[in-house]
DNA sequence: CTGAAAGCGCTAACAG
DNA sequence: CTGTTAGCGCTTTCAG
């Protein structure tokens, strides 16, 4: 930066100003500086800038996994807005394990992010303490709580699952099953679905749980298991993800079972392929782009003014009725 | 750090040493320092450390899109290794546009990453210049070239597509079509497939291109288009992605077309669901985890010693024969 | 094994 | 509009 200044015949600070706010230097000085930058191939050092200004322009985003499309698409929407505002993203994967999250949070905080996005509302006491003393805006996503660390953007998993149970019951289903991936929020939905479906007078809900992530193969296997081991002989299957639902459709077709008359399915997530399965998949839609943009908006609002109008943003959900139930 | 030192009765530098290399301080001093850290809740400032040491421990990884599972799973494998070695990932999305890539590269370089992962081997002259003068290890992935910026890890798209054409021909197919997403590498595969299939004596290959990313819906539409507008009446369809292939299977089943006798399909990527479609999908496998780990290994080797044994790593591909062709 | 001093490249005051 | 002076919180180097 000093070299650039020397070449342009100004001091180093003037170069700094030209870069951070061009309106602070005269037009001709600006031009000379820009020329000098081009000639020298100068690349600013954001590290030094961050240290001096105490603003890193970094946002850290922690998700369970980047290979899960629901988190990836949320990140995409989130980062698009943040990038447009000059912030860069540091992405971290926390798995579904609180201890792992703790280590990731610690290393990310050492980079002094200006804000942090966290997935979920359940964190270890150590994480809460670190986050609180970091004193930066924090947004927790994919769930809502009355007691966020700072603010949260999401929806009620209990309400979504109960709505699915109501939907199933009102469409005449009295028998049901649930297929669930190894994810705390999915498990909460499963429990809420079971509770509500049975409360409405449905027969006991059979459940099949997978420890890992949802997959098409898992959905096929789940239907096979339900039939072979749970005596499943018709009814609606509430899935924790559209991936499972798609697998159930494939397996049903392979077995010659009619959908929805013999096997009905409700997916979760309303992923891109849901309208194009055969038959088109009924699913609970969660607007992942909106989740990402609302999370970004919440952080930007916190940057603008310290007072929060409302720390809890419920983006809701929607049951998209198609032809599988 | 000075506070911690005061509490432990040592100077600030000693704390620094205790953190960077515990063996440099005596056992009892170390213990006092660790206690002091616990008491004060001290969180190191990696920004300052990076500025002073000229090593940021940051790696920037640039992919076209994080919502595409093939890039996401590569990133996952890559970051796992890098994180274990103490490096953190800055993720950037470049889209499929060279100009966008330029802006992303510039901002990432300003953060002084210790190395960079780039997707693809085609970059603008400005990007090459910036990267060269950054003088850090660079790995280009998903493709190979004799003239990488620094080193590359990938496979030959031309060879993969030609192998698919050979496979189709040797399995008796004389008619073929290709369905391709809007991605330069996919287009190169399409061209290589067409060239080889026709060279082997196949009839002219009908092509359907989509500007955006591959999807199940796109695959369904592609088969409909091939039948309606290209008079497709049997043969093998080479897809740029398993997503398209899956859509073709769904559409074929919906139309009552037998697979593979009336419509045969070859996917690309061998994604998780490929073995579980009905019938199981024949696909060109690219080991994305291996791609990520090999890219990480290449950078780590560059960190260890400046001389490269071999700058080009070809991880190859494999045609997985299942039942759709 | 520990400490003192210097400085990484920038921004934030304060002057002029 | 521009320059001067002080740091930001660390690591590095050189002494002891």
GROMACS .gro file of N, CA and C in nm, chain B residues 162-259:
model
  294
  487UNK      N    1  -1.590  -4.105  -2.423
  487UNK     CA    2  -1.556  -4.201  -2.528
  487UNK      C    3  -1.575  -4.343  -2.477
  488UNK      N    4  -1.538  -4.365  -2.351
  488UNK     CA    5  -1.556  -4.498  -2.293
  488UNK      C    6  -1.704  -4.534  -2.286
  489UNK      N    7  -1.786  -4.434  -2.255
  489UNK     CA    8  -1.931  -4.459  -2.251
  489UNK      C    9  -1.982  -4.496  -2.390
  490UNK      N   10  -1.931  -4.428  -2.491
  490UNK     CA   11  -1.972  -4.457  -2.629
  490UNK      C   12  -1.927  -4.599  -2.668
  491UNK      N   13  -1.806  -4.635  -2.633
  491UNK     CA   14  -1.756  -4.770  -2.661
  491UNK      C   15  -1.844  -4.874  -2.592
  492UNK      N   16  -1.876  -4.845  -2.468
  492UNK     CA   17  -1.960  -4.935  -2.390
  492UNK      C   18  -2.095  -4.955  -2.459
  493UNK      N   19  -2.156  -4.844  -2.499
  493UNK     CA   20  -2.288  -4.850  -2.564
  493UNK      C   21  -2.279  -4.930  -2.693
  494UNK      N   22  -2.177  -4.901  -2.771
  494UNK     CA   23  -2.162  -4.971  -2.899
  494UNK      C   24  -2.139  -5.120  -2.878
  495UNK      N   25  -2.054  -5.153  -2.784
  495UNK     CA   26  -2.022  -5.294  -2.761
  495UNK      C   27  -2.141  -5.370  -2.702
  496UNK      N   28  -2.236  -5.296  -2.646
  496UNK     CA   29  -2.356  -5.363  -2.596
  496UNK      C   30  -2.466  -5.366  -2.702
  497UNK      N   31  -2.427  -5.334  -2.823
  497UNK     CA   32  -2.519  -5.351  -2.934
  497UNK      C   33  -2.603  -5.231  -2.972
  498UNK      N   34  -2.587  -5.121  -2.902
  498UNK     CA   35  -2.668  -5.003  -2.934
  498UNK      C   36  -2.613  -4.934  -3.059
  499UNK      N   37  -2.702  -4.900  -3.150
  499UNK     CA   38  -2.661  -4.830  -3.272
  499UNK      C   39  -2.729  -4.694  -3.283
  500UNK      N   40  -2.826  -4.672  -3.195
  500UNK     CA   41  -2.892  -4.542  -3.190
  500UNK      C   42  -2.872  -4.483  -3.051
  501UNK      N   43  -2.847  -4.353  -3.047
  501UNK     CA   44  -2.819  -4.290  -2.918
  501UNK      C   45  -2.865  -4.146  -2.915
  502UNK      N   46  -2.880  -4.094  -2.793
  502UNK     CA   47  -2.910  -3.952  -2.773
  502UNK      C   48  -2.828  -3.906  -2.654
  503UNK      N   49  -2.818  -3.774  -2.638
  503UNK     CA   50  -2.743  -3.721  -2.523
  503UNK      C   51  -2.823  -3.608  -2.461
  504UNK      N   52  -2.829  -3.608  -2.327
  504UNK     CA   53  -2.898  -3.503  -2.253
  504UNK      C   54  -2.794  -3.435  -2.165
  505UNK      N   55  -2.784  -3.303  -2.180
  505UNK     CA   56  -2.671  -3.233  -2.122
  505UNK      C   57  -2.713  -3.107  -2.047
  506UNK      N   58  -2.654  -3.085  -1.930
  506UNK     CA   59  -2.680  -2.964  -1.852
  506UNK      C   60  -2.586  -2.851  -1.897
  507UNK      N   61  -2.611  -2.733  -1.849
  507UNK     CA   62  -2.533  -2.615  -1.890
  507UNK      C   63  -2.404  -2.603  -1.812
  508UNK      N   64  -2.306  -2.677  -1.854
  508UNK     CA   65  -2.179  -2.686  -1.782
  508UNK      C   66  -2.076  -2.720  -1.888
  509UNK      N   67  -1.970  -2.647  -1.890
  509UNK     CA   68  -1.870  -2.662  -1.995
  509UNK      C   69  -1.812  -2.803  -2.001
  510UNK      N   70  -1.789  -2.863  -1.885
  510UNK     CA   71  -1.733  -2.999  -1.886
  510UNK      C   72  -1.834  -3.100  -1.938
  511UNK      N   73  -1.963  -3.079  -1.904
  511UNK     CA   74  -2.068  -3.169  -1.954
  511UNK      C   75  -2.078  -3.158  -2.106
  512UNK      N   76  -2.063  -3.037  -2.157
  512UNK     CA   77  -2.071  -3.016  -2.302
  512UNK      C   78  -1.955  -3.086  -2.372
  513UNK      N   79  -1.839  -3.084  -2.308
  513UNK     CA   80  -1.724  -3.151  -2.368
  513UNK      C   81  -1.746  -3.302  -2.371
  514UNK      N   82  -1.810  -3.354  -2.266
  514UNK     CA   83  -1.839  -3.498  -2.265
  514UNK      C   84  -1.940  -3.532  -2.374
  515UNK      N   85  -2.042  -3.447  -2.385
  515UNK     CA   86  -2.142  -3.470  -2.489
  515UNK      C   87  -2.075  -3.478  -2.627
  516UNK      N   88  -1.990  -3.381  -2.655
  516UNK     CA   89  -1.925  -3.377  -2.786
  516UNK      C   90  -1.838  -3.501  -2.810
  517UNK      N   91  -1.767  -3.541  -2.706
  517UNK     CA   92  -1.680  -3.657  -2.720
  517UNK      C   93  -1.761  -3.784  -2.741
  518UNK      N   94  -1.875  -3.791  -2.672
  518UNK     CA   95  -1.962  -3.909  -2.687
  518UNK      C   96  -2.015  -3.916  -2.830
  519UNK      N   97  -2.066  -3.804  -2.878
  519UNK     CA   98  -2.122  -3.800  -3.013
  519UNK      C   99  -2.016  -3.840  -3.116
  520UNK      N  100  -1.899  -3.781  -3.102
  520UNK     CA  101  -1.791  -3.807  -3.197
  520UNK      C  102  -1.756  -3.956  -3.199
  521UNK      N  103  -1.738  -4.012  -3.081
  521UNK     CA  104  -1.696  -4.152  -3.074
  521UNK      C  105  -1.807  -4.246  -3.119
  522UNK      N  106  -1.930  -4.216  -3.077
  522UNK     CA  107  -2.041  -4.307  -3.111
  522UNK      C  108  -2.062  -4.309  -3.262
  523UNK      N  109  -2.052  -4.194  -3.323
  523UNK     CA  110  -2.071  -4.188  -3.468
  523UNK      C  111  -1.951  -4.249  -3.540
  524UNK      N  112  -1.832  -4.230  -3.482
  524UNK     CA  113  -1.713  -4.288  -3.542
  524UNK      C  114  -1.721  -4.441  -3.543
  525UNK      N  115  -1.787  -4.494  -3.444
  525UNK     CA  116  -1.801  -4.640  -3.434
  525UNK      C  117  -1.908  -4.694  -3.529
  526UNK      N  118  -1.976  -4.603  -3.598
  526UNK     CA  119  -2.076  -4.649  -3.693
  526UNK      C  120  -2.219  -4.631  -3.645
  527UNK      N  121  -2.238  -4.567  -3.529
  527UNK     CA  122  -2.374  -4.542  -3.480
  527UNK      C  123  -2.443  -4.436  -3.567
  528UNK      N  124  -2.575  -4.433  -3.557
  528UNK     CA  125  -2.649  -4.332  -3.630
  528UNK      C  126  -2.631  -4.197  -3.560
  529UNK      N  127  -2.657  -4.086  -3.628
  529UNK     CA  128  -2.636  -3.955  -3.569
  529UNK      C  129  -2.705  -3.941  -3.432
  530UNK      N  130  -2.632  -3.883  -3.339
  530UNK     CA  131  -2.681  -3.873  -3.202
  530UNK      C  132  -2.767  -3.747  -3.183
  531UNK      N  133  -2.891  -3.766  -3.138
  531UNK     CA  134  -2.978  -3.651  -3.109
  531UNK      C  135  -2.937  -3.592  -2.974
  532UNK      N  136  -2.937  -3.461  -2.963
  532UNK     CA  137  -2.896  -3.399  -2.836
  532UNK      C  138  -3.001  -3.304  -2.783
  533UNK      N  139  -3.019  -3.308  -2.653
  533UNK     CA  140  -3.107  -3.213  -2.585
  533UNK      C  141  -3.023  -3.145  -2.476
  534UNK      N  142  -3.018  -3.012  -2.481
  534UNK     CA  143  -2.937  -2.939  -2.384
  534UNK      C  144  -3.025  -2.855  -2.293
  535UNK      N  145  -2.989  -2.850  -2.168
  535UNK     CA  146  -3.056  -2.762  -2.072
  535UNK      C  147  -2.956  -2.658  -2.026
  536UNK      N  148  -2.996  -2.533  -2.021
  536UNK     CA  149  -2.901  -2.429  -1.981
  536UNK      C  150  -2.858  -2.440  -1.835
  537UNK      N  151  -2.948  -2.481  -1.748
  537UNK     CA  152  -2.915  -2.482  -1.606
  537UNK      C  153  -2.858  -2.614  -1.557
  538UNK      N  154  -2.890  -2.647  -1.435
  538UNK     CA  155  -2.838  -2.769  -1.374
  538UNK      C  156  -2.930  -2.888  -1.403
  539UNK      N  157  -2.876  -3.006  -1.384
  539UNK     CA  158  -2.952  -3.128  -1.410
  539UNK      C  159  -3.059  -3.148  -1.304
  540UNK      N  160  -3.171  -3.205  -1.345
  540UNK     CA  161  -3.279  -3.232  -1.249
  540UNK      C  162  -3.363  -3.349  -1.298
  541UNK      N  163  -3.437  -3.407  -1.206
  541UNK     CA  164  -3.527  -3.516  -1.241
  541UNK      C  165  -3.631  -3.468  -1.342
  542UNK      N  166  -3.688  -3.352  -1.313
  542UNK     CA  167  -3.788  -3.297  -1.405
  542UNK      C  168  -3.731  -3.276  -1.544
  543UNK      N  169  -3.608  -3.229  -1.550
  543UNK     CA  170  -3.541  -3.208  -1.679
  543UNK      C  171  -3.526  -3.338  -1.756
  544UNK      N  172  -3.493  -3.444  -1.683
  544UNK     CA  173  -3.479  -3.574  -1.749
  544UNK      C  174  -3.609  -3.622  -1.808
  545UNK      N  175  -3.717  -3.604  -1.732
  545UNK     CA  176  -3.848  -3.646  -1.783
  545UNK      C  177  -3.881  -3.567  -1.911
  546UNK      N  178  -3.859  -3.439  -1.902
  546UNK     CA  179  -3.889  -3.353  -2.016
  546UNK      C  180  -3.802  -3.388  -2.136
  547UNK      N  181  -3.676  -3.422  -2.107
  547UNK     CA  182  -3.583  -3.455  -2.216
  547UNK      C  183  -3.632  -3.577  -2.294
  548UNK      N  184  -3.679  -3.679  -2.221
  548UNK     CA  185  -3.727  -3.798  -2.292
  548UNK      C  186  -3.850  -3.762  -2.376
  549UNK      N  187  -3.938  -3.682  -2.317
  549UNK     CA  188  -4.057  -3.639  -2.392
  549UNK      C  189  -4.018  -3.564  -2.519
  550UNK      N  190  -3.920  -3.475  -2.505
  550UNK     CA  191  -3.874  -3.396  -2.619
  550UNK      C  192  -3.810  -3.485  -2.725
  551UNK      N  193  -3.728  -3.579  -2.679
  551UNK     CA  194  -3.662  -3.668  -2.775
  551UNK      C  195  -3.765  -3.746  -2.856
  552UNK      N  196  -3.870  -3.792  -2.789
  552UNK     CA  197  -3.972  -3.871  -2.858
  552UNK      C  198  -4.054  -3.781  -2.952
  553UNK      N  199  -4.094  -3.666  -2.898
  553UNK     CA  200  -4.184  -3.580  -2.976
  553UNK      C  201  -4.112  -3.507  -3.089
  554UNK      N  202  -3.994  -3.457  -3.062
  554UNK     CA  203  -3.930  -3.369  -3.160
  554UNK      C  204  -3.816  -3.431  -3.237
  555UNK      N  205  -3.757  -3.537  -3.182
  555UNK     CA  206  -3.642  -3.596  -3.250
  555UNK      C  207  -3.675  -3.735  -3.303
  556UNK      N  208  -3.801  -3.775  -3.292
  556UNK     CA  209  -3.841  -3.907  -3.341
  556UNK      C  210  -3.766  -4.021  -3.275
  557UNK      N  211  -3.727  -3.999  -3.148
  557UNK     CA  212  -3.654  -4.104  -3.076
  557UNK      C  213  -3.743  -4.226  -3.060
  558UNK      N  214  -3.695  -4.340  -3.103
  558UNK     CA  215  -3.777  -4.460  -3.093
  558UNK      C  216  -3.691  -4.578  -3.049
  559UNK      N  217  -3.615  -4.554  -2.944
  559UNK     CA  218  -3.531  -4.662  -2.893
  559UNK      C  219  -3.384  -4.628  -2.908
  560UNK      N  220  -3.305  -4.682  -2.817
  560UNK     CA  221  -3.162  -4.655  -2.818
  560UNK      C  222  -3.117  -4.615  -2.679
  561UNK      N  223  -2.991  -4.575  -2.672
  561UNK     CA  224  -2.935  -4.545  -2.542
  561UNK      C  225  -2.921  -4.394  -2.524
  562UNK      N  226  -2.949  -4.346  -2.406
  562UNK     CA  227  -2.939  -4.203  -2.379
  562UNK      C  228  -2.826  -4.178  -2.280
  563UNK      N  229  -2.729  -4.098  -2.324
  563UNK     CA  230  -2.613  -4.065  -2.241
  563UNK      C  231  -2.641  -3.933  -2.169
  564UNK      N  232  -2.645  -3.937  -2.038
  564UNK     CA  233  -2.682  -3.819  -1.960
  564UNK      C  234  -2.560  -3.755  -1.896
  565UNK      N  235  -2.565  -3.625  -1.879
  565UNK     CA  236  -2.452  -3.556  -1.816
  565UNK      C  237  -2.457  -3.570  -1.665
  566UNK      N  238  -2.566  -3.627  -1.615
  566UNK     CA  239  -2.580  -3.642  -1.470
  566UNK      C  240  -2.682  -3.751  -1.438
  567UNK      N  241  -2.664  -3.818  -1.326
  567UNK     CA  242  -2.760  -3.920  -1.283
  567UNK      C  243  -2.899  -3.864  -1.261
  568UNK      N  244  -2.908  -3.735  -1.229
  568UNK     CA  245  -3.039  -3.672  -1.208
  568UNK      C  246  -3.124  -3.683  -1.335
  569UNK      N  247  -3.064  -3.651  -1.447
  569UNK     CA  248  -3.134  -3.664  -1.575
  569UNK      C  249  -3.173  -3.810  -1.598
  570UNK      N  250  -3.078  -3.898  -1.572
  570UNK     CA  251  -3.102  -4.041  -1.596
  570UNK      C  252  -3.222  -4.091  -1.516
  571UNK      N  253  -3.227  -4.047  -1.392
  571UNK     CA  254  -3.339  -4.089  -1.307
  571UNK      C  255  -3.472  -4.038  -1.363
  572UNK      N  256  -3.470  -3.914  -1.412
  572UNK     CA  257  -3.591  -3.857  -1.472
  572UNK      C  258  -3.634  -3.936  -1.595
  573UNK      N  259  -3.538  -3.980  -1.671
  573UNK     CA  260  -3.570  -4.059  -1.790
  573UNK      C  261  -3.633  -4.192  -1.750
  574UNK      N  262  -3.582  -4.252  -1.644
  574UNK     CA  263  -3.640  -4.378  -1.595
  574UNK      C  264  -3.785  -4.358  -1.551
  575UNK      N  265  -3.808  -4.249  -1.480
  575UNK     CA  266  -3.944  -4.221  -1.432
  575UNK      C  267  -4.038  -4.199  -1.550
  576UNK      N  268  -3.993  -4.121  -1.646
  576UNK     CA  269  -4.077  -4.090  -1.762
  576UNK      C  270  -4.102  -4.216  -1.846
  577UNK      N  271  -3.999  -4.297  -1.860
  577UNK     CA  272  -4.015  -4.421  -1.937
  577UNK      C  273  -4.120  -4.510  -1.871
  578UNK      N  274  -4.110  -4.522  -1.739
  578UNK     CA  275  -4.204  -4.605  -1.666
  578UNK      C  276  -4.346  -4.548  -1.679
  579UNK      N  277  -4.357  -4.417  -1.671
  579UNK     CA  278  -4.489  -4.354  -1.682
  579UNK      C  279  -4.549  -4.376  -1.820
  580UNK      N  280  -4.463  -4.386  -1.921
  580UNK     CA  281  -4.512  -4.408  -2.058
  580UNK      C  282  -4.522  -4.556  -2.094
  581UNK      N  283  -4.487  -4.640  -2.000
  581UNK     CA  284  -4.493  -4.783  -2.027
  581UNK      C  285  -4.383  -4.833  -2.119
  582UNK      N  286  -4.272  -4.759  -2.126
  582UNK     CA  287  -4.159  -4.803  -2.208
  582UNK      C  288  -4.067  -4.892  -2.126
  583UNK      N  289  -4.027  -5.002  -2.183
  583UNK     CA  290  -3.941  -5.096  -2.109
  583UNK      C  291  -3.796  -5.046  -2.109
  584UNK      N  292  -3.731  -5.062  -1.993
  584UNK     CA  293  -3.590  -5.026  -1.978
  584UNK      C  294  -3.512  -5.154  -1.949
   0.00000   0.00000   0.00000
